[in-house]
Tab-separated table of C-alpha atoms in Angstrom:
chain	number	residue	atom	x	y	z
A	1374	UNK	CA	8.914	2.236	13.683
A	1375	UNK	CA	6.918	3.227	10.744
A	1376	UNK	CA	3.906	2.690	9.111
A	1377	UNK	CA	3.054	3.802	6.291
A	1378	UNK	CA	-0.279	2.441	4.966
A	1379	UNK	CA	-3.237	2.665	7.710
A	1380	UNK	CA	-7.160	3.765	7.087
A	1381	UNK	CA	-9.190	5.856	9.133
A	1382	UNK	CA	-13.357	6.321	9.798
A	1383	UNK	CA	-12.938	8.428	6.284
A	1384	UNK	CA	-12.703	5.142	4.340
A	1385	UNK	CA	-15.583	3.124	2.828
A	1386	UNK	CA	-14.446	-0.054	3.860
A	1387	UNK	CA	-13.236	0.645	7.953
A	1388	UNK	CA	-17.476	1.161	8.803
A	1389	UNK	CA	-17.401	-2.011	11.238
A	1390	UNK	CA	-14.977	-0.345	13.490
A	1391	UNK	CA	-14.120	3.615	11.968
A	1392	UNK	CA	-11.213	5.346	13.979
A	1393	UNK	CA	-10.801	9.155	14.545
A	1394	UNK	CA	-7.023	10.060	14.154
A	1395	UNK	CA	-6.463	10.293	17.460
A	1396	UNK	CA	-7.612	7.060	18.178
A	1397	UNK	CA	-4.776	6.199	15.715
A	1398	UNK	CA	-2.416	8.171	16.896
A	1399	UNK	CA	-3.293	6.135	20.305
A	1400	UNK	CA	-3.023	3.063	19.039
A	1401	UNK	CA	0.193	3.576	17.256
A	1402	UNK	CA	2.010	4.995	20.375
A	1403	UNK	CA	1.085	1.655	22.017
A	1404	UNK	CA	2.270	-0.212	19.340
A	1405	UNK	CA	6.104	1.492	19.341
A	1406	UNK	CA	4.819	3.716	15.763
A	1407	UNK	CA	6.682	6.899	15.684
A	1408	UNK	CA	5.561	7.738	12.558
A	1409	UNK	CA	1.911	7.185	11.347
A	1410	UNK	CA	0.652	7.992	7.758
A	1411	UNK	CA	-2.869	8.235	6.924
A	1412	UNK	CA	-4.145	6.939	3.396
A	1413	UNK	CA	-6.998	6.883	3.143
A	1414	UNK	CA	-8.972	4.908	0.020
A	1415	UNK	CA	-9.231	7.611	-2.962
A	1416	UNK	CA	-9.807	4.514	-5.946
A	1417	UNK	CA	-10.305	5.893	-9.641
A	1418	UNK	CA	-12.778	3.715	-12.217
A	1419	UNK	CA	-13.109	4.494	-16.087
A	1420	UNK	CA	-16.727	3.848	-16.272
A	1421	UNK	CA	-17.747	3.295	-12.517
A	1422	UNK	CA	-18.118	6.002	-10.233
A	1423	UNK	CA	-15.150	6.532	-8.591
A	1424	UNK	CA	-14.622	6.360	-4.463
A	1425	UNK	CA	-13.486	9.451	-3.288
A	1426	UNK	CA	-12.526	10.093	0.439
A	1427	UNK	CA	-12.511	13.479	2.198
A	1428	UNK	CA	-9.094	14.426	1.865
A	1429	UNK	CA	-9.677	18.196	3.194
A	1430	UNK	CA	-11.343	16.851	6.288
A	1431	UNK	CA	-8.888	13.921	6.895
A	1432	UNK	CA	-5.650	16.947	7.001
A	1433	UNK	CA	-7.727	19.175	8.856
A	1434	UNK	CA	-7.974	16.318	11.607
A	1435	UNK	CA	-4.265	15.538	10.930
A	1436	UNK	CA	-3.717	19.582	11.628
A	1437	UNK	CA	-5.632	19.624	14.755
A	1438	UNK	CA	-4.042	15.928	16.353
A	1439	UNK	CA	-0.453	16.642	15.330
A	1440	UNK	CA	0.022	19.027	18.734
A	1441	UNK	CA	-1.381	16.840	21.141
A	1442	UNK	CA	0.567	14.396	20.045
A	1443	UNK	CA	3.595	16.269	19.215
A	1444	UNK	CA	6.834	14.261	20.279
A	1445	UNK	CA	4.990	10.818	20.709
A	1446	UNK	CA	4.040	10.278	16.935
A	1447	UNK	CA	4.426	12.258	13.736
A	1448	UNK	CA	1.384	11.889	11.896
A	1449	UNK	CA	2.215	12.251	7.924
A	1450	UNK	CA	-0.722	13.136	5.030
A	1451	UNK	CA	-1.248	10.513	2.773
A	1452	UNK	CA	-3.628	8.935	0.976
A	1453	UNK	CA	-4.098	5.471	-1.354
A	1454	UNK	CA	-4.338	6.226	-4.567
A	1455	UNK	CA	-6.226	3.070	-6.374
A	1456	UNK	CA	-5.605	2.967	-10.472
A	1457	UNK	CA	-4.708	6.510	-10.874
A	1458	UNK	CA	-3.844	5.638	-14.680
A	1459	UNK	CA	-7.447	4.820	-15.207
A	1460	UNK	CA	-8.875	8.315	-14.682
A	1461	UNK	CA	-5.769	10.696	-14.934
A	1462	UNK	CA	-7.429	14.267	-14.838
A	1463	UNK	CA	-9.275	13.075	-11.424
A	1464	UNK	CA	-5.697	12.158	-10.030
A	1465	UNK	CA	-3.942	14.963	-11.430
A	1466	UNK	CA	-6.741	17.155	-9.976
A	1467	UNK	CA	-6.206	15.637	-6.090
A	1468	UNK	CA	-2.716	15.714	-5.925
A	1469	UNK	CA	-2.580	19.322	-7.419
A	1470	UNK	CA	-5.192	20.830	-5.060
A	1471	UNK	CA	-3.710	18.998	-1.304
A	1472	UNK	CA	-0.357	18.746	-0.689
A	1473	UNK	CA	0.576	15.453	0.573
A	1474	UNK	CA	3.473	13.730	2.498
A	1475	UNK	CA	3.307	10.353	1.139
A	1476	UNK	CA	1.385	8.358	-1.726
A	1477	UNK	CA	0.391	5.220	-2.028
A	1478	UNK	CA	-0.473	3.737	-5.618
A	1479	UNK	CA	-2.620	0.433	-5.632
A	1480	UNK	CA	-4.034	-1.609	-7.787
A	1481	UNK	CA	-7.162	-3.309	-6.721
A	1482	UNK	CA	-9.405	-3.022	-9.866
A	1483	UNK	CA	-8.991	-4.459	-13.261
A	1484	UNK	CA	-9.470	-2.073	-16.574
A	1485	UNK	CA	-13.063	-3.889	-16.577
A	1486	UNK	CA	-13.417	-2.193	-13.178
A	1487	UNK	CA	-14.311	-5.147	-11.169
A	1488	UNK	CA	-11.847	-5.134	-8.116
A	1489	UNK	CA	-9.723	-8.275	-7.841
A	1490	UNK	CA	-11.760	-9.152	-4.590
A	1491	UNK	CA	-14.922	-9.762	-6.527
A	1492	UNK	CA	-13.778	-12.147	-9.199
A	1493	UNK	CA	-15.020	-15.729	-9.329
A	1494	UNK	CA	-11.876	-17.549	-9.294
A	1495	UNK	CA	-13.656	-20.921	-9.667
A	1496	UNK	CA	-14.326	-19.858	-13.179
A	1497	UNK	CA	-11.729	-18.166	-14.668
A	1498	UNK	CA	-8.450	-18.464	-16.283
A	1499	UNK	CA	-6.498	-16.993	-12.744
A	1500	UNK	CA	-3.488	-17.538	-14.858
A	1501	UNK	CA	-4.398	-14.617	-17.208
A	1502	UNK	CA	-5.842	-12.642	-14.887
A	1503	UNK	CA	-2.181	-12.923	-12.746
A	1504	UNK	CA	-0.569	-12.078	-16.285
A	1505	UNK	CA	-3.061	-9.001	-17.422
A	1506	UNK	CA	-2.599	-7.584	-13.553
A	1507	UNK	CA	0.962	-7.133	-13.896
A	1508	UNK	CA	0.839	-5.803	-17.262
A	1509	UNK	CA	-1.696	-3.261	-15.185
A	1510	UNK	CA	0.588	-2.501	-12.857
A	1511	UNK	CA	3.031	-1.951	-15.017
A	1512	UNK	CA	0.964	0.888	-16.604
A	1513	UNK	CA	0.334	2.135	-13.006
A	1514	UNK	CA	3.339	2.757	-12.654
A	1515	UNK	CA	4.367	4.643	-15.880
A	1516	UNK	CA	1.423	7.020	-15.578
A	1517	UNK	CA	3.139	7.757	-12.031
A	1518	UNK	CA	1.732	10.591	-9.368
A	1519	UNK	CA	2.803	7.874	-6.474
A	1520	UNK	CA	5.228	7.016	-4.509
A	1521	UNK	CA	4.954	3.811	-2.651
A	1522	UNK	CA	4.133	0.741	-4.660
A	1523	UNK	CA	1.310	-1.147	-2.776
A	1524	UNK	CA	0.458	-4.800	-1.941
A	1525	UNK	CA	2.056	-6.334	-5.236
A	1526	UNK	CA	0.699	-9.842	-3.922
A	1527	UNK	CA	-2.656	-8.377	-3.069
A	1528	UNK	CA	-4.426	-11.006	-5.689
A	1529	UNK	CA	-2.782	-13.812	-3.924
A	1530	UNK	CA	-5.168	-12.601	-0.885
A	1531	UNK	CA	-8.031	-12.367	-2.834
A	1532	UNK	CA	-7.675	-15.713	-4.876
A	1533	UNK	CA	-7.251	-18.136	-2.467
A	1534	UNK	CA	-10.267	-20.825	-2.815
A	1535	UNK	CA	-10.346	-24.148	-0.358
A	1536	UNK	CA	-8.952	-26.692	-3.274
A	1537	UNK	CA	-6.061	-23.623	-4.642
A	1538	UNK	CA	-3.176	-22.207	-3.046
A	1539	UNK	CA	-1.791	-19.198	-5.545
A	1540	UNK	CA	1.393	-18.405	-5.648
A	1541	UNK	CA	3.529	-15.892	-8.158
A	1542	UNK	CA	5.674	-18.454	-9.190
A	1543	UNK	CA	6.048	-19.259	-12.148
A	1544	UNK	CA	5.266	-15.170	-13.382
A	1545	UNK	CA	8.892	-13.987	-13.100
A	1546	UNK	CA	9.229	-12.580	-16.458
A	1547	UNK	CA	5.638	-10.931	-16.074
A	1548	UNK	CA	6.668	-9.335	-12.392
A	1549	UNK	CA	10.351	-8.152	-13.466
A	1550	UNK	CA	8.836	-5.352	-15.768
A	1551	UNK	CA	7.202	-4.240	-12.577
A	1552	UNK	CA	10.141	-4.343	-10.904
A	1553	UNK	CA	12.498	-2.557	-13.222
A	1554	UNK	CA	10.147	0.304	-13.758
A	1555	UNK	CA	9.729	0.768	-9.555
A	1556	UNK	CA	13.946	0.622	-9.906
A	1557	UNK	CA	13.655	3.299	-12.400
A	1558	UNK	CA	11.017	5.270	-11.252
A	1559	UNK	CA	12.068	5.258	-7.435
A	1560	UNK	CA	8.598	3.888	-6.074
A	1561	UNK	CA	9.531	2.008	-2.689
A	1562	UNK	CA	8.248	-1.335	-2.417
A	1563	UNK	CA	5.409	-1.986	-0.128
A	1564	UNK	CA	5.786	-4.861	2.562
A	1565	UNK	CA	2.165	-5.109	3.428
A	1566	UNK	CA	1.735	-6.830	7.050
A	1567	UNK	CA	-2.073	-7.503	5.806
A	1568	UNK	CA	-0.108	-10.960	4.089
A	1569	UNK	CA	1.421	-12.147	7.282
A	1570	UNK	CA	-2.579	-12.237	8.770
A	1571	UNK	CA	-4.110	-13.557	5.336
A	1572	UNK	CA	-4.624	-17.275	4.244
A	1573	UNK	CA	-0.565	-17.228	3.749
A	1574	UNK	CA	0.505	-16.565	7.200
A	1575	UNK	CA	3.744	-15.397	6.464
A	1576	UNK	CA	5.652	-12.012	5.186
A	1577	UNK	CA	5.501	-10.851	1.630
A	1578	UNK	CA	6.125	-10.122	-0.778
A	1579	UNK	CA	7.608	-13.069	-1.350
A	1580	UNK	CA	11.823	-13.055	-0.730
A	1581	UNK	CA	12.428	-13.877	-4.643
A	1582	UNK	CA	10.680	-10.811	-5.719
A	1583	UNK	CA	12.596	-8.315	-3.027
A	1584	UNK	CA	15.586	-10.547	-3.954
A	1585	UNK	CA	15.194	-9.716	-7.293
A	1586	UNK	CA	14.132	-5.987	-6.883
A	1587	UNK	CA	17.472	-5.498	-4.624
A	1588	UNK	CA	19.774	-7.217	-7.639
A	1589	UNK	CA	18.262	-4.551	-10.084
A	1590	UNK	CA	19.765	-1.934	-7.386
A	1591	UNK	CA	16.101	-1.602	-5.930
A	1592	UNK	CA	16.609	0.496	-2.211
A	1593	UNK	CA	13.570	1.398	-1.143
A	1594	UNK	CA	11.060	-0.585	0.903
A	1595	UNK	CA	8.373	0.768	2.603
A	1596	UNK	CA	6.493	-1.226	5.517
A	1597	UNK	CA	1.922	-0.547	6.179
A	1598	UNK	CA	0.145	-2.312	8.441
A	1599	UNK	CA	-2.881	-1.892	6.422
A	1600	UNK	CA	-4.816	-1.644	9.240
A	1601	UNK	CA	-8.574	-0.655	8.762
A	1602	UNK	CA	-9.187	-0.788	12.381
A	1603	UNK	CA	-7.005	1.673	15.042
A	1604	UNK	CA	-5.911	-1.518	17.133
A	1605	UNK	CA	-4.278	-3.455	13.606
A	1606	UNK	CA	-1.505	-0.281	13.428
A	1607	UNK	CA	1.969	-1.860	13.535
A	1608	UNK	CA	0.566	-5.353	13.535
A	1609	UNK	CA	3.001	-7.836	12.804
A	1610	UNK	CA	6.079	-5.678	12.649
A	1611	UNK	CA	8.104	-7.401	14.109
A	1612	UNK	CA	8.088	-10.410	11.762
A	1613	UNK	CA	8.690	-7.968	8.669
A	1614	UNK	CA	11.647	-6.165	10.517
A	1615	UNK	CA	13.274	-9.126	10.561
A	1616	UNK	CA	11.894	-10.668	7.396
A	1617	UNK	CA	13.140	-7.132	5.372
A	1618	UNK	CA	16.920	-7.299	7.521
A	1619	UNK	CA	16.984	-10.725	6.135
A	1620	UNK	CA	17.181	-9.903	2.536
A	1621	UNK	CA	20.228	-7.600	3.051
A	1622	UNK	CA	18.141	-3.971	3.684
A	1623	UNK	CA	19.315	-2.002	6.885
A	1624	UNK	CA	16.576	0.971	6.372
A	1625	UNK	CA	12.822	1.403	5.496
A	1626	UNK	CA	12.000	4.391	3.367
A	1627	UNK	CA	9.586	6.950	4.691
A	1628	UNK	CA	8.049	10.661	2.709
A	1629	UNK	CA	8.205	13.616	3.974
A	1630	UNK	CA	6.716	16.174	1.253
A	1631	UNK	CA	7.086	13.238	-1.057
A	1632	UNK	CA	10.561	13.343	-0.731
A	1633	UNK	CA	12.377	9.980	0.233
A	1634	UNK	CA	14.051	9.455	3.054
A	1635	UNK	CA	15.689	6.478	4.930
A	1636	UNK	CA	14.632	5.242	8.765
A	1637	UNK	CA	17.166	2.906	9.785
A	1638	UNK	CA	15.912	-0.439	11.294
């Protein structure tokens, strides 16, 4: 199995329990990963400063695990590239001086630069927040330099508030744009396993959206644990194998060099 979304000790939010590589590497082989990309957190601001992690020390422990581990799990260079269209020349200049097997674009933070996580959803309109974040993503996406669309229903984590229960749906016409352009584009689609352990307790995103993506000749789905901790690799995998066979997709897409290719499941 793969995963393709996973955080080591170089990101700013894994301090409570930071793993090495090879702890990861570890942990994956016990939890039937064959191939293990690391991306790391490298999120862009306009005005804030942004939240680098150290990419040339993350490959050079990639470098040094990938023998001892040769043959049990490939370990790919990645990294999570939050709102790259926000500060351009800083994610031109990252991708241009590493090379990288896979990338992951997200979109945690607004164009305000307040991450999603952080909002007070008791007092504001959540509606067009929901509508301007797609219209962001949307933008993600055309400024490109990614390859893996991440966590679409990451607000729908965030939002959730004891007397609410979020959902996406009644935004199909604001979350086909996104769609189309990942079609167009080639971006995979991220199933994020981080869902099935939220509030929601089940897989997303949600089957209507991969429906949809699949009718608009969508192929590419990628599959992350999201795991911030060593023991949370491959988490849940299980459910989304069968969740992602469900809605008519016989492979997962995994990057080599950036370049796509198919892992049957």
């Amino acid at each position: 199995m793969i995963d393709l979304h996973t955080h080591s000790k170089y990101s700013f939010d894994t301090e409570a329990e930071p793993a090495e590589i090879t702890d990861m590497a570890q942990a994956a082989i016990r939890a039937g990963v064959d191939v293990l990309a690391v991306t790391d957190h490298y999120d862009l601001f306009r005005e804030a400063p942004s939240i680098f992690c150290d990419v040339a020390a993350i490959q050079a422990d990639i470098a040094a695990a990938r023998p001892q581990f040769d043959g049990q799990v490939e370990l790919l260079r990645g990294i999570e590239l939050g709102q790259p269209q926000r500060n351009p020349a800083l994610a031109e200049e990252v991708l241009s001086n590493f090379s990288f097997d896979v990338v992951i674009g997200s979109l945690h933070v607004m164009p305000n630069d307040v991450d999603l996580y952080d909002h007070d959803y008791d007092h504001i309109d959540c509606d067009a927040l929901l509508r301007d974040y797609f219209a962001e993503m949307v933008r993600m996406e055309q400024h490109g330099g990614f390859d893996i669309l991440a966590h679409l229903d990451y607000p729908l984590r965030v939002m959730k508030r004891p007397h609410t229960n979020p959902s996406f749906d009644n935004f199909m016409e604001h979350i086909l744009p996104v769609l189309r352009e990942a079609v167009n584009r080639g971006y995979a689609i991220e199933c994020n396993a981080a869902t099935l352990f939220s509030w929601m307790q089940r897989p997303g995103p949600d089957r209507w959206i991969l429906e949809e993506y699949r009718r608009l000749g969508g192929e590419r789905i990628s599959l992350g644990s999201d795991a911030h901790r060593a023991r949370d690799i491959g988490r849940g995998f299980d459910v989304y194998v069968d969740y992602i066979r469900s809605l008519g997709f016989d492979h997962l897409t995994v990057f080599r060099n950036r370049q796509a290719q198919a892992y049957p499941i």
